[in-house]
Structures are given as C-alpha cells and as structure tokens.
Amino acid sequence: MGQEPEAIDEAPRAGSALAEPIRVIIVDDHALFRRGLQMVLEVEDDIEVVGEAGDGAEALARAEETVPDVVLMDVRMPDMDGLEATRRIKEERSRTAVIMVTMHDNPAYLREAVRAGAAGYLLKDVSKDDLIDAIRQVATGGAFIESQMLKGMLSEMKPGAATPSAARNLTKREREILALVAEGLSNREIADKLVLSPETVKSHVAAILEKLNVSDRTQAAIYAVRNGLVESSTAT
C-alpha cells in the first residue's frame, strides 16, 4: 500500500466558505525555519500568516492576540515544548487546529501530539503541496497524518483503561475493522484480510464513523488512539 497522508475532504467552515484567509501562526525555535515557512505560505491567496513564536509560552500569547485558525507547532522547544503548548491552546480555544511540524518521526511523539489535541503531524521535509493541503484540511475540521506514522504509533499502543461512551456500541467486528482502518488499510485490503466483501467493509466503516461521530477514517483512527480503543496486539 502507498504512504500518502490520510486527509479529509470536508465542507468549509460554517459561514465562511473559506472566503476569508486561513489565519496561521508559526511556532519554532529557529527563526530561519519560521521565515522559510512564512515565505512558502505567503504566496497562497487563502492563507495569511498572522504571527510567529519561538517557544510554547510565546505561542500561547500569540494565539491569544491573533486568534489563529491553524498553528504550525514544533515539538521540541525551550521553556515550554510544543506538546504542552498544544494542550493549552486546545483547552483555551478548541476551534484552533494544531499541526505539529517536526523532525521527529518517533511514534511516541505522534501519540502524545494526538492526545494533546493535534489534528496533524508533518515532518520538516514535507513537500510544499502536502503542507498547504494539511493547513486547508485541518482548517475545515479535518486531520492530516501520514498513514505509516499512524501504523507505527499503533504498534506501541497499550490498551486504554475505559471505553468512552461514544464507542460503547461498537461491535467486536467494528472494533476489528477500526483497528485496521487505523493502520491505514483500504476497504479492499481490510476485506481481503478479514475475508469479507468490500461492500460489507464499507458498511461497517460507515457505522463506525456514525457511532464515533466523526466524518473520516483518519478522524476515526485518531479518536481510537486518543481514547485507547486500539490495542497494540491489533497492529501488524
């Protein structure tokens, strides 16, 4: 299977239709990297860089001042790291989406970023097109995480202590399919693995999305990881 990032195609934000530019702040402790990102983004008509910060504490202040739609956040920074800053930003303004932009492809960082509330996770060698796509996707409520990184994260997951209420109605088969969705498998690949028809898998996936109240496979996978619904024994 390919390693394309899992992304969501969702309706634009209510009332905006993305008529206004997506407001972005860039958070990284390297000024040269911040400037490089700004140069990449400023040529896009639908994206506006409204601020930058060199650490997590400064990011909180900039988020308060500028009310961004999207924060591009480094993981490792002095004073306050990106994970803690993400937690606080999501606590204070849940509609602001955070994308981690980092050199670390460690599944543990991705797991903690997802649990902190990040909607995206990109490596710093990401292509311009994928970066722009990620910003647009998370600005409309979506998620953008490369499927192989999700799979690597799941391989290190431990079982959750309790099942959240939204997932209690999942059947055993739906949980099994959810685990495979979280690994990045397509409906056809899941069907082959479980000896089911693609139509049956499609129906199960639709039921999973409805029960979890999410609109996309990637959001379902993130929900599963965030809430401990997928055990490490299910990953391959």
PDB file of C-alpha atoms in Angstrom:
ATOM      1  CA  MET A   1       0.000   0.000   0.000  1.00  0.00           C
ATOM      2  CA  GLY A   2       1.140   3.572  -0.550  1.00  0.00           C
ATOM      3  CA  GLN A   3       2.229   6.031   2.071  1.00  0.00           C
ATOM      4  CA  GLU A   4       0.108   9.002   1.107  1.00  0.00           C
ATOM      5  CA  PRO A   5      -1.068  11.149   4.016  1.00  0.00           C
ATOM      6  CA  GLU A   6      -4.555  10.412   5.253  1.00  0.00           C
ATOM      7  CA  ALA A   7      -6.646  13.535   4.731  1.00  0.00           C
ATOM      8  CA  ILE A   8     -10.238  14.651   4.984  1.00  0.00           C
ATOM      9  CA  ASP A   9     -12.386  16.300   2.364  1.00  0.00           C
ATOM     10  CA  GLU A  10     -14.956  18.194   4.418  1.00  0.00           C
ATOM     11  CA  ALA A  11     -17.269  21.113   3.923  1.00  0.00           C
ATOM     12  CA  PRO A  12     -15.768  24.543   4.636  1.00  0.00           C
ATOM     13  CA  ARG A  13     -16.249  26.212   7.982  1.00  0.00           C
ATOM     14  CA  ALA A  14     -19.783  27.309   8.623  1.00  0.00           C
ATOM     15  CA  GLY A  15     -20.497  30.824   7.491  1.00  0.00           C
ATOM     16  CA  SER A  16     -17.102  31.378   5.923  1.00  0.00           C
ATOM     17  CA  ALA A  17     -16.856  29.089   2.876  1.00  0.00           C
ATOM     18  CA  LEU A  18     -13.172  29.883   3.346  1.00  0.00           C
ATOM     19  CA  ALA A  19     -13.882  33.340   1.855  1.00  0.00           C
ATOM     20  CA  GLU A  20     -11.523  34.765   4.471  1.00  0.00           C
ATOM     21  CA  PRO A  21      -7.888  33.645   4.543  1.00  0.00           C
ATOM     22  CA  ILE A  22      -6.894  30.871   6.938  1.00  0.00           C
ATOM     23  CA  ARG A  23      -5.107  32.596   9.816  1.00  0.00           C
ATOM     24  CA  VAL A  24      -1.847  30.804  10.683  1.00  0.00           C
ATOM     25  CA  ILE A  25       0.853  31.276  13.300  1.00  0.00           C
ATOM     26  CA  ILE A  26       4.235  29.568  13.051  1.00  0.00           C
ATOM     27  CA  VAL A  27       5.922  28.288  16.209  1.00  0.00           C
ATOM     28  CA  ASP A  28       9.536  27.105  16.043  1.00  0.00           C
ATOM     29  CA  ASP A  29      12.680  27.978  17.969  1.00  0.00           C
ATOM     30  CA  HIS A  30      14.648  28.504  14.730  1.00  0.00           C
ATOM     31  CA  ALA A  31      13.963  31.910  13.203  1.00  0.00           C
ATOM     32  CA  LEU A  32      15.312  30.843   9.809  1.00  0.00           C
ATOM     33  CA  PHE A  33      12.858  27.941   9.646  1.00  0.00           C
ATOM     34  CA  ARG A  34       9.964  30.228  10.638  1.00  0.00           C
ATOM     35  CA  ARG A  35      10.943  32.632   7.874  1.00  0.00           C
ATOM     36  CA  GLY A  36      11.152  29.816   5.351  1.00  0.00           C
ATOM     37  CA  LEU A  37       7.648  28.614   6.212  1.00  0.00           C
ATOM     38  CA  GLN A  38       6.313  32.141   6.019  1.00  0.00           C
ATOM     39  CA  MET A  39       7.786  32.581   2.526  1.00  0.00           C
ATOM     40  CA  VAL A  40       6.138  29.347   1.417  1.00  0.00           C
ATOM     41  CA  LEU A  41       2.743  30.323   2.814  1.00  0.00           C
ATOM     42  CA  GLU A  42       2.571  33.992   1.911  1.00  0.00           C
ATOM     43  CA  VAL A  43       2.142  33.245  -1.813  1.00  0.00           C
ATOM     44  CA  GLU A  44      -1.140  31.415  -1.103  1.00  0.00           C
ATOM     45  CA  ASP A  45      -4.189  33.643  -1.500  1.00  0.00           C
ATOM     46  CA  ASP A  46      -6.228  31.712   1.080  1.00  0.00           C
ATOM     47  CA  ILE A  47      -3.570  31.608   3.821  1.00  0.00           C
ATOM     48  CA  GLU A  48      -2.383  34.510   5.977  1.00  0.00           C
ATOM     49  CA  VAL A  49       0.490  34.265   8.466  1.00  0.00           C
ATOM     50  CA  VAL A  50      -0.659  36.405  11.384  1.00  0.00           C
ATOM     51  CA  GLY A  51       2.128  35.719  13.859  1.00  0.00           C
ATOM     52  CA  GLU A  52       5.124  33.668  14.910  1.00  0.00           C
ATOM     53  CA  ALA A  53       6.691  32.463  18.130  1.00  0.00           C
ATOM     54  CA  GLY A  54       9.969  30.938  19.259  1.00  0.00           C
ATOM     55  CA  ASP A  55       8.665  28.713  22.062  1.00  0.00           C
ATOM     56  CA  GLY A  56       5.469  27.334  23.550  1.00  0.00           C
ATOM     57  CA  ALA A  57       4.923  30.129  26.060  1.00  0.00           C
ATOM     58  CA  GLU A  58       5.209  32.753  23.343  1.00  0.00           C
ATOM     59  CA  ALA A  59       2.859  30.658  21.192  1.00  0.00           C
ATOM     60  CA  LEU A  60       0.148  30.916  23.855  1.00  0.00           C
ATOM     61  CA  ALA A  61       0.490  34.699  23.870  1.00  0.00           C
ATOM     62  CA  ARG A  62       0.372  34.906  20.068  1.00  0.00           C
ATOM     63  CA  ALA A  63      -2.671  32.637  19.929  1.00  0.00           C
ATOM     64  CA  GLU A  64      -4.425  34.898  22.417  1.00  0.00           C
ATOM     65  CA  GLU A  65      -3.567  38.000  20.393  1.00  0.00           C
ATOM     66  CA  THR A  66      -4.259  36.737  16.878  1.00  0.00           C
ATOM     67  CA  VAL A  67      -6.938  34.005  17.327  1.00  0.00           C
ATOM     68  CA  PRO A  68      -5.492  31.775  14.570  1.00  0.00           C
ATOM     69  CA  ASP A  69      -7.326  29.084  12.657  1.00  0.00           C
ATOM     70  CA  VAL A  70      -4.184  26.924  12.461  1.00  0.00           C
ATOM     71  CA  VAL A  71      -0.960  26.734  14.467  1.00  0.00           C
ATOM     72  CA  LEU A  72       2.140  25.147  12.931  1.00  0.00           C
ATOM     73  CA  MET A  73       3.930  23.876  16.029  1.00  0.00           C
ATOM     74  CA  ASP A  74       7.386  22.425  16.565  1.00  0.00           C
ATOM     75  CA  VAL A  75       7.626  19.628  19.147  1.00  0.00           C
ATOM     76  CA  ARG A  76      10.938  20.265  20.879  1.00  0.00           C
ATOM     77  CA  MET A  77      11.476  23.859  22.058  1.00  0.00           C
ATOM     78  CA  PRO A  78      12.977  25.525  25.148  1.00  0.00           C
ATOM     79  CA  ASP A  79      10.931  26.783  28.110  1.00  0.00           C
ATOM     80  CA  MET A  80       7.653  25.162  27.003  1.00  0.00           C
ATOM     81  CA  ASP A  81       7.593  22.411  24.386  1.00  0.00           C
ATOM     82  CA  GLY A  82       5.067  22.097  21.590  1.00  0.00           C
ATOM     83  CA  LEU A  83       3.102  19.308  23.242  1.00  0.00           C
ATOM     84  CA  GLU A  84       2.311  21.336  26.342  1.00  0.00           C
ATOM     85  CA  ALA A  85       1.587  24.410  24.250  1.00  0.00           C
ATOM     86  CA  THR A  86      -0.807  22.359  22.118  1.00  0.00           C
ATOM     87  CA  ARG A  87      -2.672  21.109  25.196  1.00  0.00           C
ATOM     88  CA  ARG A  88      -3.103  24.644  26.498  1.00  0.00           C
ATOM     89  CA  ILE A  89      -4.140  26.105  23.162  1.00  0.00           C
ATOM     90  CA  LYS A  90      -6.783  23.396  22.713  1.00  0.00           C
ATOM     91  CA  GLU A  91      -8.052  23.980  26.249  1.00  0.00           C
ATOM     92  CA  GLU A  92      -8.410  27.712  25.663  1.00  0.00           C
ATOM     93  CA  ARG A  93      -9.657  27.717  22.056  1.00  0.00           C
ATOM     94  CA  SER A  94     -10.829  24.325  20.857  1.00  0.00           C
ATOM     95  CA  ARG A  95     -11.556  25.535  17.307  1.00  0.00           C
ATOM     96  CA  THR A  96      -7.896  26.365  16.664  1.00  0.00           C
ATOM     97  CA  ALA A  97      -6.272  23.432  14.871  1.00  0.00           C
ATOM     98  CA  VAL A  98      -2.666  22.490  15.605  1.00  0.00           C
ATOM     99  CA  ILE A  99      -0.304  20.789  13.171  1.00  0.00           C
ATOM    100  CA  MET A 100       2.960  19.521  14.598  1.00  0.00           C
ATOM    101  CA  VAL A 101       5.831  20.236  12.176  1.00  0.00           C
ATOM    102  CA  THR A 102       8.894  18.398  13.416  1.00  0.00           C
ATOM    103  CA  MET A 103      11.975  16.419  12.502  1.00  0.00           C
ATOM    104  CA  HIS A 104      10.927  13.606  14.858  1.00  0.00           C
ATOM    105  CA  ASP A 105       9.246  10.598  13.233  1.00  0.00           C
ATOM    106  CA  ASN A 106       9.105   8.785  16.586  1.00  0.00           C
ATOM    107  CA  PRO A 107       5.634   7.204  17.066  1.00  0.00           C
ATOM    108  CA  ALA A 108       5.741   8.217  20.738  1.00  0.00           C
ATOM    109  CA  TYR A 109       5.814  11.902  19.764  1.00  0.00           C
ATOM    110  CA  LEU A 110       2.919  11.379  17.370  1.00  0.00           C
ATOM    111  CA  ARG A 111       0.916   9.567  20.060  1.00  0.00           C
ATOM    112  CA  GLU A 112       1.459  12.365  22.557  1.00  0.00           C
ATOM    113  CA  ALA A 113       0.665  15.001  19.934  1.00  0.00           C
ATOM    114  CA  VAL A 114      -2.640  13.292  19.119  1.00  0.00           C
ATOM    115  CA  ARG A 115      -3.513  13.022  22.801  1.00  0.00           C
ATOM    116  CA  ALA A 116      -2.650  16.689  23.259  1.00  0.00           C
ATOM    117  CA  GLY A 117      -5.187  17.570  20.573  1.00  0.00           C
ATOM    118  CA  ALA A 118      -3.092  17.958  17.423  1.00  0.00           C
ATOM    119  CA  ALA A 119      -5.010  17.463  14.172  1.00  0.00           C
ATOM    120  CA  GLY A 120      -1.922  16.989  12.025  1.00  0.00           C
ATOM    121  CA  TYR A 121       1.642  15.730  12.203  1.00  0.00           C
ATOM    122  CA  LEU A 122       4.191  16.523   9.486  1.00  0.00           C
ATOM    123  CA  LEU A 123       7.924  16.051   9.203  1.00  0.00           C
ATOM    124  CA  LYS A 124      10.024  19.086   8.356  1.00  0.00           C
ATOM    125  CA  ASP A 125      10.966  17.648   4.976  1.00  0.00           C
ATOM    126  CA  VAL A 126       7.284  17.718   3.959  1.00  0.00           C
ATOM    127  CA  SER A 127       6.574  18.917   0.429  1.00  0.00           C
ATOM    128  CA  LYS A 128       5.055  22.352  -0.091  1.00  0.00           C
ATOM    129  CA  ASP A 129       1.909  20.803  -1.569  1.00  0.00           C
ATOM    130  CA  ASP A 130       1.375  18.494   1.423  1.00  0.00           C
ATOM    131  CA  LEU A 131       1.944  21.364   3.852  1.00  0.00           C
ATOM    132  CA  ILE A 132      -0.627  23.533   2.102  1.00  0.00           C
ATOM    133  CA  ASP A 133      -3.072  20.624   1.871  1.00  0.00           C
ATOM    134  CA  ALA A 134      -2.646  19.909   5.576  1.00  0.00           C
ATOM    135  CA  ILE A 135      -3.381  23.507   6.539  1.00  0.00           C
ATOM    136  CA  ARG A 136      -6.506  23.570   4.410  1.00  0.00           C
ATOM    137  CA  GLN A 137      -7.705  20.213   5.701  1.00  0.00           C
ATOM    138  CA  VAL A 138      -7.356  20.961   9.408  1.00  0.00           C
ATOM    139  CA  ALA A 139      -8.824  24.449   8.960  1.00  0.00           C
ATOM    140  CA  THR A 140     -12.080  22.789   7.884  1.00  0.00           C
ATOM    141  CA  GLY A 141     -12.111  20.372  10.820  1.00  0.00           C
ATOM    142  CA  GLY A 142     -10.117  17.583   9.205  1.00  0.00           C
ATOM    143  CA  ALA A 143      -6.943  15.726  10.042  1.00  0.00           C
ATOM    144  CA  PHE A 144      -3.717  15.130   8.157  1.00  0.00           C
ATOM    145  CA  ILE A 145      -1.389  12.344   9.318  1.00  0.00           C
ATOM    146  CA  GLU A 146       0.686  10.031   7.147  1.00  0.00           C
ATOM    147  CA  SER A 147      -0.790   6.530   7.381  1.00  0.00           C
ATOM    148  CA  GLN A 148       2.509   4.729   8.026  1.00  0.00           C
ATOM    149  CA  MET A 149       3.159   7.007  11.002  1.00  0.00           C
ATOM    150  CA  LEU A 150      -0.280   6.124  12.382  1.00  0.00           C
ATOM    151  CA  LYS A 151       0.583   2.457  11.986  1.00  0.00           C
ATOM    152  CA  GLY A 152       3.899   2.933  13.785  1.00  0.00           C
ATOM    153  CA  MET A 153       2.141   4.721  16.630  1.00  0.00           C
ATOM    154  CA  LEU A 154      -0.380   1.915  16.995  1.00  0.00           C
ATOM    155  CA  SER A 155       2.383  -0.678  17.250  1.00  0.00           C
ATOM    156  CA  GLU A 156       3.386   0.910  20.563  1.00  0.00           C
ATOM    157  CA  MET A 157      -0.091   1.492  21.973  1.00  0.00           C
ATOM    158  CA  LYS A 158      -1.208  -0.013  25.267  1.00  0.00           C
ATOM    159  CA  PRO A 159      -4.867  -0.800  25.973  1.00  0.00           C
ATOM    160  CA  GLY A 160      -6.971   2.026  27.368  1.00  0.00           C
ATOM    161  CA  ALA A 161      -8.438   1.734  30.846  1.00  0.00           C
ATOM    162  CA  ALA A 162     -12.008   2.597  29.858  1.00  0.00           C
ATOM    163  CA  THR A 163     -14.103   2.820  26.748  1.00  0.00           C
ATOM    164  CA  PRO A 164     -15.572   6.280  26.055  1.00  0.00           C
ATOM    165  CA  SER A 165     -19.331   6.458  25.758  1.00  0.00           C
ATOM    166  CA  ALA A 166     -19.327   7.228  22.017  1.00  0.00           C
ATOM    167  CA  ALA A 167     -17.611   3.903  21.304  1.00  0.00           C
ATOM    168  CA  ARG A 168     -19.516   1.561  23.612  1.00  0.00           C
ATOM    169  CA  ASN A 169     -21.895   0.492  20.864  1.00  0.00           C
ATOM    170  CA  LEU A 170     -19.131  -0.676  18.550  1.00  0.00           C
ATOM    171  CA  THR A 171     -19.448  -4.380  17.819  1.00  0.00           C
ATOM    172  CA  LYS A 172     -16.487  -6.753  18.017  1.00  0.00           C
ATOM    173  CA  ARG A 173     -16.273  -6.747  14.224  1.00  0.00           C
ATOM    174  CA  GLU A 174     -16.403  -2.942  14.098  1.00  0.00           C
ATOM    175  CA  ARG A 175     -13.566  -2.719  16.609  1.00  0.00           C
ATOM    176  CA  GLU A 176     -11.572  -5.141  14.486  1.00  0.00           C
ATOM    177  CA  ILE A 177     -12.188  -3.053  11.380  1.00  0.00           C
ATOM    178  CA  LEU A 178     -11.417   0.171  13.260  1.00  0.00           C
ATOM    179  CA  ALA A 179      -8.001  -1.221  14.189  1.00  0.00           C
ATOM    180  CA  LEU A 180      -7.270  -1.953  10.533  1.00  0.00           C
ATOM    181  CA  VAL A 181      -8.557   1.466   9.456  1.00  0.00           C
ATOM    182  CA  ALA A 182      -6.174   2.992  11.985  1.00  0.00           C
ATOM    183  CA  GLU A 183      -3.322   1.054  10.366  1.00  0.00           C
ATOM    184  CA  GLY A 184      -4.134   2.797   7.092  1.00  0.00           C
ATOM    185  CA  LEU A 185      -5.643  -0.167   5.246  1.00  0.00           C
ATOM    186  CA  SER A 186      -8.147   0.492   2.479  1.00  0.00           C
ATOM    187  CA  ASN A 187     -11.589  -1.148   2.379  1.00  0.00           C
ATOM    188  CA  ARG A 188     -10.300  -3.635  -0.203  1.00  0.00           C
ATOM    189  CA  GLU A 189      -7.296  -4.534   1.937  1.00  0.00           C
ATOM    190  CA  ILE A 190      -9.486  -4.934   5.025  1.00  0.00           C
ATOM    191  CA  ALA A 191     -11.900  -7.091   3.036  1.00  0.00           C
ATOM    192  CA  ASP A 192      -9.062  -9.340   1.879  1.00  0.00           C
ATOM    193  CA  LYS A 193      -7.616  -9.619   5.383  1.00  0.00           C
ATOM    194  CA  LEU A 194     -10.945 -10.451   7.047  1.00  0.00           C
ATOM    195  CA  VAL A 195     -12.390 -12.436   4.126  1.00  0.00           C
ATOM    196  CA  LEU A 196     -15.302 -10.050   3.692  1.00  0.00           C
ATOM    197  CA  SER A 197     -16.729  -8.260   0.690  1.00  0.00           C
ATOM    198  CA  PRO A 198     -15.641  -4.631   0.145  1.00  0.00           C
ATOM    199  CA  GLU A 199     -19.308  -3.636   0.362  1.00  0.00           C
ATOM    200  CA  THR A 200     -19.596  -5.211   3.804  1.00  0.00           C
ATOM    201  CA  VAL A 201     -16.470  -3.419   4.984  1.00  0.00           C
ATOM    202  CA  LYS A 202     -17.790  -0.147   3.579  1.00  0.00           C
ATOM    203  CA  SER A 203     -20.999  -0.592   5.575  1.00  0.00           C
ATOM    204  CA  HIS A 204     -19.061  -1.355   8.755  1.00  0.00           C
ATOM    205  CA  VAL A 205     -16.849   1.710   8.273  1.00  0.00           C
ATOM    206  CA  ALA A 206     -19.909   3.918   7.780  1.00  0.00           C
ATOM    207  CA  ALA A 207     -21.390   2.544  11.011  1.00  0.00           C
ATOM    208  CA  ILE A 208     -18.123   3.184  12.871  1.00  0.00           C
ATOM    209  CA  LEU A 209     -17.982   6.804  11.704  1.00  0.00           C
ATOM    210  CA  GLU A 210     -21.582   7.348  12.759  1.00  0.00           C
ATOM    211  CA  LYS A 211     -21.122   5.789  16.201  1.00  0.00           C
ATOM    212  CA  LEU A 212     -17.924   7.747  16.879  1.00  0.00           C
ATOM    213  CA  ASN A 213     -19.490  10.931  15.477  1.00  0.00           C
ATOM    214  CA  VAL A 214     -16.574  11.562  13.125  1.00  0.00           C
ATOM    215  CA  SER A 215     -16.629  12.233   9.404  1.00  0.00           C
ATOM    216  CA  ASP A 216     -13.495  10.497   8.145  1.00  0.00           C
ATOM    217  CA  ARG A 217     -11.357   7.379   8.503  1.00  0.00           C
ATOM    218  CA  THR A 218      -8.402   9.352   9.812  1.00  0.00           C
ATOM    219  CA  GLN A 219     -10.515  11.059  12.444  1.00  0.00           C
ATOM    220  CA  ALA A 220     -11.780   7.615  13.473  1.00  0.00           C
ATOM    221  CA  ALA A 221      -8.193   6.381  13.794  1.00  0.00           C
ATOM    222  CA  ILE A 222      -7.191   9.429  15.827  1.00  0.00           C
ATOM    223  CA  TYR A 223     -10.252   9.007  18.062  1.00  0.00           C
ATOM    224  CA  ALA A 224      -9.288   5.369  18.610  1.00  0.00           C
ATOM    225  CA  VAL A 225      -5.724   6.258  19.555  1.00  0.00           C
ATOM    226  CA  ARG A 226      -6.723   9.217  21.704  1.00  0.00           C
ATOM    227  CA  ASN A 227      -9.166   7.081  23.672  1.00  0.00           C
ATOM    228  CA  GLY A 228      -7.215   3.827  23.858  1.00  0.00           C
ATOM    229  CA  LEU A 229      -9.634   1.839  21.686  1.00  0.00           C
ATOM    230  CA  VAL A 230      -6.929   0.069  19.714  1.00  0.00           C
ATOM    231  CA  GLU A 231      -4.598  -2.327  21.445  1.00  0.00           C
ATOM    232  CA  SER A 232      -1.022  -2.907  20.356  1.00  0.00           C
ATOM    233  CA  SER A 233      -1.833  -6.556  19.653  1.00  0.00           C
ATOM    234  CA  THR A 234      -4.042  -5.497  16.743  1.00  0.00           C
ATOM    235  CA  ALA A 235      -1.268  -3.748  14.858  1.00  0.00           C
ATOM    236  CA  THR A 236       0.943  -5.625  12.426  1.00  0.00           C
TER     237      THR A 236
END
